[in-house]
Coordinates of N, CA and C in Angstrom, one line a residue:
X1 N -220.9 82.3 22.1 CA -219.8 81.6 21.8 C -220.1 80.8 23.4
X2 N -220.2 79.3 23.1 CA -220.4 78.4 23.6 C -219.1 77.7 24.6
X3 N -218.9 78.0 25.6 CA -217.8 77.4 26.5 C -217.7 76.4 26.5
X4 N -218.8 75.2 26.3 CA -218.4 74.2 26.4 C -218.3 73.2 25.3
X5 N -217.8 73.8 23.9 CA -218.1 73.4 22.6 C -216.5 72.4 22.5
X6 N -215.1 72.2 23.6 CA -214.2 70.9 23.7 C -215.3 70.4 24.0
X7 N -215.9 70.1 24.9 CA -216.4 68.9 26.0 C -217.4 68.1 25.2
X8 N -218.2 68.7 24.0 CA -219.0 68.1 23.1 C -218.0 67.3 22.1
X9 N -217.4 68.2 21.5 CA -216.0 67.5 20.9 C -215.7 65.8 21.0
X10 N -215.0 66.3 22.1 CA -214.5 65.2 23.4 C -215.1 63.8 23.2
X11 N -216.2 64.3 24.0 CA -217.2 63.3 24.2 C -217.3 62.5 23.2
X12 N -218.2 63.2 22.1 CA -218.4 62.4 20.7 C -217.2 61.7 20.7
X13 N -216.0 62.0 20.4 CA -214.6 60.9 20.0 C -214.8 60.1 20.9
X14 N -214.4 60.1 22.2 CA -214.5 59.4 23.5 C -215.8 58.5 23.6
X15 N -217.1 58.1 22.9 CA -218.1 57.5 22.6 C -217.7 56.3 21.1
X16 N -217.5 57.4 20.6 CA -217.0 56.9 19.1 C -216.2 55.6 19.3
X17 N -214.9 56.0 20.3 CA -214.1 55.0 20.2 C -214.2 53.7 21.3
X18 N -215.3 54.3 22.6 CA -215.8 53.3 23.6 C -216.7 52.1 23.2
X19 N -217.6 52.2 21.7 CA -218.4 51.6 21.2 C -217.2 50.6 19.9
X20 N -216.8 51.5 19.3 CA -215.7 50.5 18.4 C -214.7 49.4 19.2
X21 N -214.2 50.4 20.6 CA -213.3 48.8 21.1 C -214.9 47.9 21.1
X22 N -215.7 47.7 22.2 CA -216.5 47.1 22.4 C -217.3 46.0 21.3
X23 N -217.5 46.6 19.9 CA -217.4 45.9 18.5 C -216.1 45.0 18.0
X24 N -214.8 45.5 18.4 CA -213.1 45.0 18.1 C -213.4 43.2 18.8
X25 N -214.0 43.8 20.2 CA -213.6 42.7 21.2 C -214.8 41.4 21.0
X26 N -216.0 41.7 21.0 CA -217.0 41.2 20.7 C -216.4 39.8 19.0
X27 N -216.0 40.9 18.4 CA -215.2 40.3 16.7 C -214.4 39.4 17.3
X28 N -213.2 39.8 17.7 CA -212.4 39.0 18.6 C -212.6 37.7 19.1
X29 N -213.2 37.9 20.4 CA -213.2 37.2 21.3 C -214.6 35.7 20.8
X30 N -215.6 36.4 20.1 CA -216.2 35.3 19.6 C -216.4 34.8 17.9
X31 N -216.3 35.6 17.2 CA -216.6 35.5 16.0 C -215.1 35.5 15.2
X32 N -214.1 35.4 15.6 CA -212.6 35.2 14.7 C -212.4 34.0 15.0
X33 N -211.8 33.6 16.8 CA -211.3 33.0 17.1 C -211.7 31.6 17.1
X34 N -213.0 31.0 16.9 CA -213.9 29.7 16.1 C -213.4 28.5 17.5
X35 N -213.2 29.5 18.4 CA -213.2 28.5 19.4 C -215.0 28.4 20.3
X36 N -215.9 28.5 19.7 CA -217.4 28.6 20.4 C -218.3 28.7 19.3
X37 N -219.3 27.1 19.8 CA -220.2 27.3 18.9 C -221.5 28.6 18.9
X38 N -221.8 28.2 17.9 CA -223.1 30.0 17.7 C -224.0 29.8 18.5
X39 N -224.3 28.7 19.4 CA -225.6 28.9 20.4 C -224.6 29.5 21.7
X40 N -223.7 29.4 21.6 CA -222.8 29.6 22.6 C -223.2 31.0 23.2
X41 N -222.4 31.5 20.9 CA -222.2 33.2 21.6 C -223.3 33.9 21.4
X42 N -224.5 33.2 20.7 CA -225.6 33.9 21.0 C -225.7 34.1 22.8
X43 N -225.6 33.2 23.0 CA -226.1 33.7 24.8 C -225.5 34.3 25.4
X44 N -224.2 34.1 25.1 CA -222.5 35.0 25.9 C -222.8 36.0 25.7
X45 N -223.1 36.8 24.5 CA -223.0 38.5 24.1 C -224.1 38.9 24.5
X46 N -225.6 38.2 24.7 CA -226.4 39.0 24.9 C -226.7 39.3 26.6
X47 N -225.4 38.4 27.2 CA -225.6 38.7 28.9 C -224.5 39.4 29.0
X48 N -223.5 39.3 27.7 CA -222.4 40.0 28.2 C -222.6 41.5 27.7
X49 N -223.3 42.0 27.1 CA -223.3 43.1 26.4 C -223.6 44.1 27.4
X50 N -224.9 44.2 27.8 CA -225.7 44.7 28.8 C -224.9 45.4 29.6
X51 N -224.2 44.6 30.6 CA -223.4 45.1 31.8 C -221.9 45.8 31.5
X52 N -221.5 45.3 30.3 CA -220.8 46.3 29.4 C -220.8 47.5 29.4
X53 N -222.4 48.0 28.6 CA -222.7 48.9 28.4 C -223.0 50.0 29.5
X54 N -223.6 49.3 30.2 CA -223.7 50.6 31.5 C -222.4 50.5 32.1
X55 N -221.3 49.9 32.4 CA -220.1 50.0 33.1 C -219.5 51.1 32.6
X56 N -219.4 50.9 30.7 CA -218.6 51.9 30.0 C -219.7 53.4 30.5
X57 N -220.6 53.6 29.8 CA -221.5 55.0 30.1 C -221.3 55.4 31.6
X58 N -221.0 54.6 32.5 CA -220.6 55.0 34.0 C -219.2 55.8 34.0
X59 N -218.5 55.3 33.1 CA -216.6 56.1 32.8 C -217.1 57.1 32.2
X60 N -217.9 57.3 30.8 CA -218.1 58.2 30.0 C -218.2 59.2 30.9
X61 N -219.7 59.1 32.2 CA -220.4 60.0 32.5 C -219.2 60.6 33.4
X62 N -218.2 60.0 34.1 CA -217.1 60.6 35.1 C -216.1 61.2 34.1
X63 N -216.2 60.8 32.6 CA -215.1 61.8 31.7 C -216.1 63.1 31.5
X64 N -217.0 62.9 31.3 CA -217.7 64.5 30.7 C -217.8 65.1 32.1
X65 N -218.1 65.1 33.0 CA -217.9 65.5 34.2 C -216.7 66.1 34.3
X66 N -215.9 65.4 34.3 CA -214.4 66.2 34.1 C -214.2 67.4 33.1
X67 N -214.8 66.7 32.0 CA -214.6 67.7 30.9 C -215.3 68.9 30.8
X68 N -216.1 68.6 31.6 CA -217.5 69.8 31.9 C -216.9 71.1 32.8
X69 N -216.1 70.6 34.1 CA -215.4 70.7 34.6 C -214.1 72.0 34.6
X70 N -213.8 71.0 33.4 CA -212.5 71.7 33.0 C -213.0 73.1 31.8
X71 N -214.2 72.9 31.2 CA -214.3 74.5 30.6 C -214.8 75.0 31.1
X72 N -215.7 74.9 32.6 CA -216.1 75.8 33.4 C -215.1 76.2 33.8
X73 N -214.2 75.9 34.6 CA -212.8 76.6 35.0 C -212.2 77.5 34.1
X74 N -212.8 77.6 33.1 CA -212.0 78.3 31.9 C -212.3 79.9 31.6
X75 N -213.6 79.9 31.9 CA -214.5 80.9 32.0 C -214.0 81.9 33.2
X76 N -213.4 81.2 34.4 CA -213.4 82.1 35.7 C -211.9 82.4 35.9
X77 N -211.2 82.1 34.8 CA -209.6 82.2 34.7 C -209.3 84.1 35.7
X78 N -210.0 84.6 35.1 CA -209.8 85.9 36.2 C -210.7 85.9 37.5
X79 N -211.5 84.9 37.9 CA -212.0 85.4 38.6 C -211.6 85.0 40.2
X80 N -211.8 85.9 41.0 CA -210.5 85.9 42.4 C -211.3 84.4 42.7
X81 N -210.2 84.3 43.9 CA -210.3 82.6 44.4 C -211.8 82.3 45.4
X82 N -212.4 83.7 45.9 CA -213.8 83.2 46.6 C -214.7 82.9 45.7
X83 N -214.6 83.2 44.1 CA -215.7 82.6 43.5 C -215.2 81.5 42.7
X84 N -214.0 81.7 43.0 CA -213.5 79.9 42.6 C -213.7 78.9 43.3
X85 N -214.2 79.5 44.7 CA -214.0 78.4 45.7 C -215.4 78.2 45.6
X86 N -216.2 79.1 45.5 CA -217.6 78.9 45.9 C -218.3 78.0 44.1
X87 N -217.5 78.0 43.4 CA -217.6 77.3 41.9 C -217.4 75.9 42.3
X88 N -216.3 75.9 42.8 CA -216.0 73.8 43.1 C -216.9 73.5 43.8
X89 N -217.5 74.6 45.2 CA -218.0 73.6 45.8 C -219.7 73.2 45.5
X90 N -219.7 74.5 44.1 CA -221.6 74.0 43.3 C -220.7 72.9 42.4
X91 N -219.4 73.1 42.1 CA -219.9 71.9 40.7 C -219.6 70.3 41.6
X92 N -218.9 70.4 42.6 CA -218.6 69.5 43.6 C -220.4 68.9 43.6
X93 N -221.3 69.5 44.2 CA -222.5 69.1 44.7 C -223.1 68.6 43.4
X94 N -223.0 69.6 42.3 CA -223.7 69.4 41.3 C -223.4 67.9 40.2
X95 N -222.0 67.5 40.3 CA -222.0 66.4 40.0 C -222.0 65.3 40.7
X96 N -222.2 65.1 41.8 CA -222.4 64.0 42.4 C -223.9 63.6 42.9
X97 N -224.5 64.7 42.7 CA -225.9 64.5 42.6 C -226.2 63.9 41.4
X98 N -225.9 64.7 40.3 CA -225.9 63.8 38.9 C -225.6 62.7 38.9
X99 N -224.2 62.3 39.1 CA -224.1 60.8 38.9 C -224.6 59.7 39.8
X100 N -225.1 60.5 40.9 CA -226.1 59.4 42.0 C -227.8 59.0 40.9
X101 N -228.1 60.1 40.6 CA -229.2 59.8 39.3 C -228.7 59.3 38.4
X102 N -228.3 59.4 37.8 CA -227.6 58.6 36.5 C -227.0 56.9 36.8
X103 N -226.7 56.3 37.8 CA -226.7 55.2 38.6 C -227.7 55.0 38.7
X104 N -228.9 55.2 39.5 CA -230.0 55.2 39.8 C -230.9 54.9 38.7
X105 N -230.7 55.5 37.8 CA -231.7 55.3 36.1 C -230.9 54.4 35.8
X106 N -229.8 53.6 35.8 CA -229.3 52.9 34.6 C -230.0 51.9 34.8
X107 N -230.4 50.7 33.6 CA -230.8 50.0 34.1 C -230.5 48.8 32.6
X108 N -230.1 47.2 33.0 CA -229.8 46.7 31.4 C -230.1 47.1 30.8
X109 N -229.6 46.8 29.4 CA -230.4 46.4 28.0 C -230.0 45.5 27.7
X110 N -231.3 45.5 27.4 CA -231.2 44.3 26.6 C -231.0 43.6 25.1
X111 N -230.6 42.9 25.2 CA -230.1 42.2 23.1 C -231.0 41.6 23.1
X112 N -231.8 42.2 21.7 CA -232.4 41.3 21.2 C -232.0 40.9 20.1
X113 N -231.9 39.6 19.4 CA -232.1 38.5 18.6 C -233.0 38.0 17.3
X114 N -233.2 38.0 16.6 CA -234.2 37.3 15.5 C -233.8 35.5 15.9
X115 N -234.6 35.1 15.7 CA -234.4 33.5 15.5 C -233.4 33.2 14.9
X116 N -232.4 32.2 15.8 CA -231.4 31.3 14.9 C -231.5 30.6 13.6
X117 N -231.1 31.5 12.9 CA -231.2 31.0 11.4 C -231.3 29.6 11.2
X118 N -230.4 29.2 12.0 CA -230.6 27.5 11.4 C -231.6 27.0 11.6
X119 N -232.3 27.1 12.7 CA -234.0 27.0 13.3 C -234.4 26.5 12.1
X120 N -234.6 27.7 10.9 CA -235.6 27.3 9.7 C -234.8 26.3 9.0
X121 N -234.0 26.3 8.7 CA -233.4 24.7 8.3 C -233.1 23.8 8.7
X122 N -233.2 23.7 10.5 CA -233.5 22.6 11.0 C -234.7 22.1 10.6
X123 N -235.8 22.7 10.6 CA -237.1 22.4 10.7 C -237.2 22.2 9.2
X124 N -236.8 22.1 7.9 CA -237.0 21.7 6.5 C -236.5 20.6 6.6
X125 N -235.0 20.4 6.9 CA -234.6 19.1 7.1 C -235.0 18.1 8.1
X126 N -235.9 18.4 9.5 CA -236.6 17.6 10.2 C -238.0 17.4 9.4
X127 N -238.9 18.2 8.3 CA -239.9 17.4 7.6 C -239.5 16.8 6.3
X128 N -238.5 16.7 6.2 CA -238.0 15.7 5.2 C -237.6 14.5 5.8
X129 N -236.8 14.5 6.9 CA -236.6 13.2 8.2 C -238.2 12.4 8.3
X130 N -239.0 13.6 8.9 CA -240.1 12.9 8.7 C -241.3 12.4 8.3
X131 N -240.9 12.7 6.9 CA -242.2 12.3 5.4 C -241.1 10.8 5.5
X132 N -239.6 10.4 5.3 CA -239.2 9.5 5.3 C -239.4 8.6 6.1
X133 N -239.7 8.6 7.4 CA -240.2 8.4 8.9 C -241.7 7.5 8.6
X134 N -242.4 8.5 8.3 CA -243.3 7.7 7.4 C -243.6 6.9 6.9
X135 N -243.2 7.0 5.8 CA -243.1 6.2 4.6 C -242.6 4.5 5.1
X136 N -241.2 4.6 5.8 CA -240.8 3.2 6.7 C -242.4 3.1 7.2
X137 N -243.0 3.8 8.4 CA -243.9 3.1 9.3 C -245.0 2.5 8.2
X138 N -245.5 2.9 7.1 CA -246.5 2.7 6.4 C -246.0 1.2 6.0
X139 N -244.9 1.3 5.6 CA -244.2 -0.4 4.9 C -244.1 -1.3 5.9
X140 N -243.8 -0.6 6.9 CA -244.0 -1.9 7.9 C -245.8 -2.2 8.0
X141 N -246.4 -1.3 8.4 CA -247.8 -2.0 8.5 C -248.4 -2.7 7.2
X142 N -247.7 -2.4 6.0 CA -248.5 -3.4 5.2 C -248.0 -4.2 5.2
X143 N -246.5 -4.7 5.8 CA -246.0 -6.3 5.6 C -246.4 -7.0 6.6
X144 N -246.8 -6.1 7.7 CA -247.8 -7.0 8.7 C -249.3 -7.9 8.3
X145 N -249.6 -6.8 7.8 CA -251.0 -7.2 7.1 C -250.9 -7.9 6.0
X146 N -250.0 -8.3 5.0 CA -250.2 -9.5 4.1 C -249.8 -10.2 4.9
X147 N -248.6 -10.6 5.8 CA -248.2 -11.7 6.3 C -249.9 -12.1 7.4
X148 N -250.6 -11.3 7.9 CA -251.8 -12.0 8.9 C -252.3 -12.3 7.8
X149 N -252.9 -11.8 7.0 CA -253.9 -12.2 5.9 C -253.6 -13.4 5.1
X150 N -252.5 -13.6 5.2 CA -251.7 -14.8 4.1 C -252.1 -14.6 2.6
X151 N -251.7 -13.2 2.4 CA -251.4 -12.7 1.1 C -250.4 -13.2 0.7
X152 N -249.0 -13.1 1.1 CA -247.9 -13.5 1.0 C -247.5 -14.8 1.4
X153 N -247.6 -16.2 0.7 CA -247.6 -17.8 0.9 C -246.4 -18.2 1.0
X154 N -245.8 -17.9 0.1 CA -244.4 -18.6 0.3 C -243.6 -17.6 1.1
X155 N -242.3 -18.0 1.9 CA -240.9 -17.7 2.5 C -240.1 -16.6 1.9
X156 N -240.1 -17.6 0.1 CA -239.0 -17.2 -0.2 C -239.8 -15.5 -0.8
X157 N -240.8 -16.0 -1.3 CA -241.3 -14.4 -1.8 C -241.5 -13.2 -0.9
X158 N -241.7 -14.0 0.4 CA -241.7 -13.1 1.7 C -240.2 -12.1 1.7
X159 N -239.7 -13.2 1.6 CA -237.8 -12.8 2.3 C -237.3 -11.6 1.1
X160 N -237.9 -11.8 -0.2 CA -237.1 -11.2 -1.5 C -237.8 -9.8 -1.4
X161 N -239.2 -10.0 -0.8 CA -239.7 -8.5 -1.0 C -239.2 -8.0 0.4
X162 N -239.4 -8.3 1.7 CA -239.1 -7.9 2.7 C -237.2 -7.3 2.6
X163 N -236.2 -8.0 2.4 CA -234.8 -7.6 1.7 C -234.5 -6.0 1.6
X164 N -235.1 -6.1 0.2 CA -235.2 -4.7 -0.2 C -235.5 -3.4 0.6
X165 N -237.5 -3.8 1.0 CA -237.8 -3.0 2.2 C -237.1 -2.6 3.1
X166 N -236.6 -3.7 3.4 CA -235.6 -3.1 5.3 C -234.7 -2.4 4.8
X167 N -233.7 -2.7 3.8 CA -232.6 -1.8 3.1 C -233.0 -0.4 2.7
X168 N -234.4 0.3 2.0 CA -235.3 1.5 2.1 C -234.9 1.8 3.4
X169 N -235.5 1.3 3.7 CA -236.3 2.0 5.1 C -234.9 2.6 5.6
X170 N -233.4 1.5 6.3 CA -232.8 1.6 6.8 C -231.4 3.0 5.8
X171 N -231.3 2.8 4.3 CA -231.0 4.0 3.8 C -231.8 5.3 3.9
X172 N -233.1 4.9 4.2 CA -233.8 6.6 4.4 C -233.3 7.0 5.3
X173 N -233.3 6.4 6.2 CA -233.2 6.9 8.3 C -231.4 7.6 7.9
X174 N -230.7 6.8 7.0 CA -229.6 7.1 7.2 C -229.3 8.6 6.2
X175 N -230.2 8.5 5.2 CA -229.9 9.6 4.4 C -230.8 11.1 5.3
X176 N -232.2 10.6 6.0 CA -232.4 11.9 6.6 C -231.4 12.4 7.5
X177 N -230.6 11.7 8.3 CA -229.7 12.4 9.2 C -228.7 12.6 8.9
X178 N -228.3 12.1 7.8 CA -227.0 13.0 7.2 C -227.2 14.4 6.2
X179 N -228.3 14.6 6.0 CA -229.2 15.9 5.4 C -229.0 16.6 6.4
X180 N -229.6 16.5 7.7 CA -230.2 16.9 9.1 C -228.7 17.7 9.3
X181 N -227.4 17.0 9.2 CA -226.6 17.4 9.7 C -225.2 18.2 8.9
X182 N -225.8 18.0 7.7 CA -225.0 18.6 6.5 C -225.9 19.9 6.7
X183 N -226.9 20.2 6.7 CA -227.6 21.1 6.4 C -227.1 22.3 7.9
X184 N -227.0 21.8 8.6 CA -226.6 22.3 10.0 C -225.3 23.0 10.0
X185 N -224.5 22.0 9.4 CA -223.1 22.4 9.3 C -222.9 23.4 8.2
X186 N -223.8 23.5 7.2 CA -224.0 24.8 6.0 C -224.4 25.9 6.7
X187 N -225.4 25.5 7.0 CA -226.2 26.8 7.6 C -225.4 27.5 8.9
X188 N -224.4 27.0 9.3 CA -224.1 27.7 10.5 C -223.2 29.2 9.6
X189 N -222.6 29.1 9.2 CA -221.7 29.9 8.6 C -222.6 31.4 8.1
X190 N -223.9 31.3 7.4 CA -224.9 32.5 7.0 C -225.2 32.9 8.6
X191 N -226.0 31.8 9.5 CA -226.6 32.2 10.5 C -225.8 33.3 11.4
X192 N -223.9 33.1 11.5 CA -222.9 33.3 12.1 C -223.2 34.7 11.5
X193 N -222.9 35.2 10.7 CA -222.6 36.4 9.6 C -223.9 37.3 10.2
X194 N -225.4 36.3 10.0 CA -226.4 37.7 10.5 C -226.4 37.9 12.0
X195 N -226.1 36.7 12.5 CA -225.8 37.3 14.2 C -225.0 38.0 14.3
X196 N -223.4 38.4 13.9 CA -222.6 39.4 14.0 C -223.5 41.2 13.2
X197 N -224.1 40.6 12.4 CA -224.9 41.7 12.1 C -226.0 42.4 13.1
X198 N -226.5 41.8 13.3 CA -227.6 42.4 14.6 C -227.0 42.7 15.7
X199 N -225.9 42.3 16.2 CA -225.2 43.1 17.0 C -224.7 44.0 16.9
X200 N -224.1 44.1 15.8 CA -223.4 45.4 15.2 C -224.5 46.4 15.0
X201 N -225.5 46.3 14.7 CA -226.5 47.0 14.4 C -227.1 47.4 15.9
X202 N -226.7 46.4 16.8 CA -227.4 46.9 18.0 C -226.5 47.9 18.8
X203 N -225.2 47.8 19.0 CA -224.2 48.5 19.6 C -224.3 50.1 18.4
X204 N -225.0 49.9 17.1 CA -225.0 51.7 16.5 C -226.1 52.1 17.5
X205 N -227.2 51.3 17.3 CA -228.2 52.3 18.3 C -227.8 52.7 19.7
X206 N -227.3 51.5 20.3 CA -226.7 52.0 21.7 C -225.6 53.4 21.9
X207 N -224.8 53.3 20.6 CA -223.7 54.4 20.6 C -224.3 55.7 20.4
X208 N -225.9 55.5 19.5 CA -226.1 56.9 19.7 C -227.0 57.2 20.5
X209 N -227.8 56.5 21.4 CA -228.2 56.3 22.2 C -227.3 57.2 23.9
X210 N -226.1 56.7 24.0 CA -225.3 57.0 24.8 C -225.1 58.5 24.8
X211 N -224.4 59.0 23.1 CA -224.2 59.8 22.9 C -225.4 61.2 23.2
X212 N -226.7 60.6 23.1 CA -227.4 61.6 23.0 C -227.8 62.0 24.2
X213 N -227.8 60.5 25.1 CA -227.6 60.9 26.8 C -226.5 62.1 27.3
X214 N -225.6 62.0 26.6 CA -224.1 62.5 27.2 C -224.0 64.6 26.9
X215 N -224.8 64.3 25.2 CA -225.2 65.5 25.2 C -226.4 66.8 25.9
X216 N -227.2 65.8 26.3 CA -228.3 66.7 27.3 C -227.6 66.6 28.5
X217 N -226.5 66.1 28.8 CA -226.4 66.2 30.3 C -225.1 67.5 30.3
X218 N -224.6 67.8 29.3 CA -223.8 69.5 28.9 C -224.8 70.1 28.9
X219 N -226.1 70.1 28.4 CA -227.2 71.1 27.7 C -227.7 71.4 29.4
X220 N -227.8 70.4 30.7 CA -228.7 70.6 31.8 C -226.6 71.0 32.2
X221 N -226.1 71.2 32.2 CA -225.2 71.8 33.2 C -224.9 72.8 32.7
X222 N -224.8 72.9 31.5 CA -224.8 74.5 30.8 C -225.6 75.6 31.9
X223 N -227.1 75.1 31.7 CA -227.9 75.9 32.0 C -228.2 75.9 33.7
X224 N -227.5 74.9 34.0 CA -227.1 75.1 35.6 C -226.3 76.0 36.4
X225 N -225.0 75.7 35.3 CA -224.2 76.9 35.4 C -224.2 78.3 35.2
X226 N -225.1 78.8 34.0 CA -225.3 80.2 34.3 C -225.7 80.8 35.3
X227 N -226.6 79.8 36.3 CA -227.5 80.3 37.2 C -226.9 80.5 38.2
X228 N -226.4 79.2 38.7 CA -225.6 78.4 39.8 C -224.5 79.5 40.4
X229 N -223.2 79.7 39.4 CA -222.1 80.1 39.9 C -222.2 81.3 39.8
X230 N -221.1 82.0 41.0 CA -221.3 83.3 40.9 C -220.8 84.0 39.9
X231 N -221.5 85.2 39.7 CA -221.1 86.0 38.2 C -219.5 86.4 38.8
X232 N -218.6 86.2 37.6 CA -217.3 87.1 37.8 C -217.2 88.5 38.2
X233 N -216.8 88.8 39.2 CA -216.2 90.3 39.9 C -215.4 91.2 38.4

């Protein structure tokens, strides 16, 4: 018979609910509100989650210790007052020692996200713009060379040639900028979706890790409880 079966079931449900609340909070405050740019969201969430998870874990530790005390107390229902008092003294020392150890062992959990997906598209757009810019520079150098060497002799011919060349450069530059902006806008939803997916995966890993640590607390308490508290008379 496992006297701490209720603790295992209850804490498992608590962990599930706590991390679901975190997921919903992140989703509502950052990904649905539409108030923030993705760059801000990525930075804010990476700073927010580690502290939040640590604080939630500390609350879960207090919760599981209360569950353990309640289940242990049930096994001593028929014990005399001396046994019960000795149990509570032992239990208080154990829980305080454990909480101190847990707090000292707690460290910020880093959130690692992949490179912003928009960066890939920015690079492609930038490469296109660079190509257009290079073409404009070459054209400008050729115009200067022709003028210096006297290859273009008549002003009318020079003007007729320069005008479309200048318009081409201006239009090319404008098209490059518009392509850059359009690429940024079009790729943002995909990048946002990818970021939220990675955050959900991170929370799933942390939820599993938190539950495993708390189940280890139960096992440790169970073993110490068998040894330390006085037996029921």
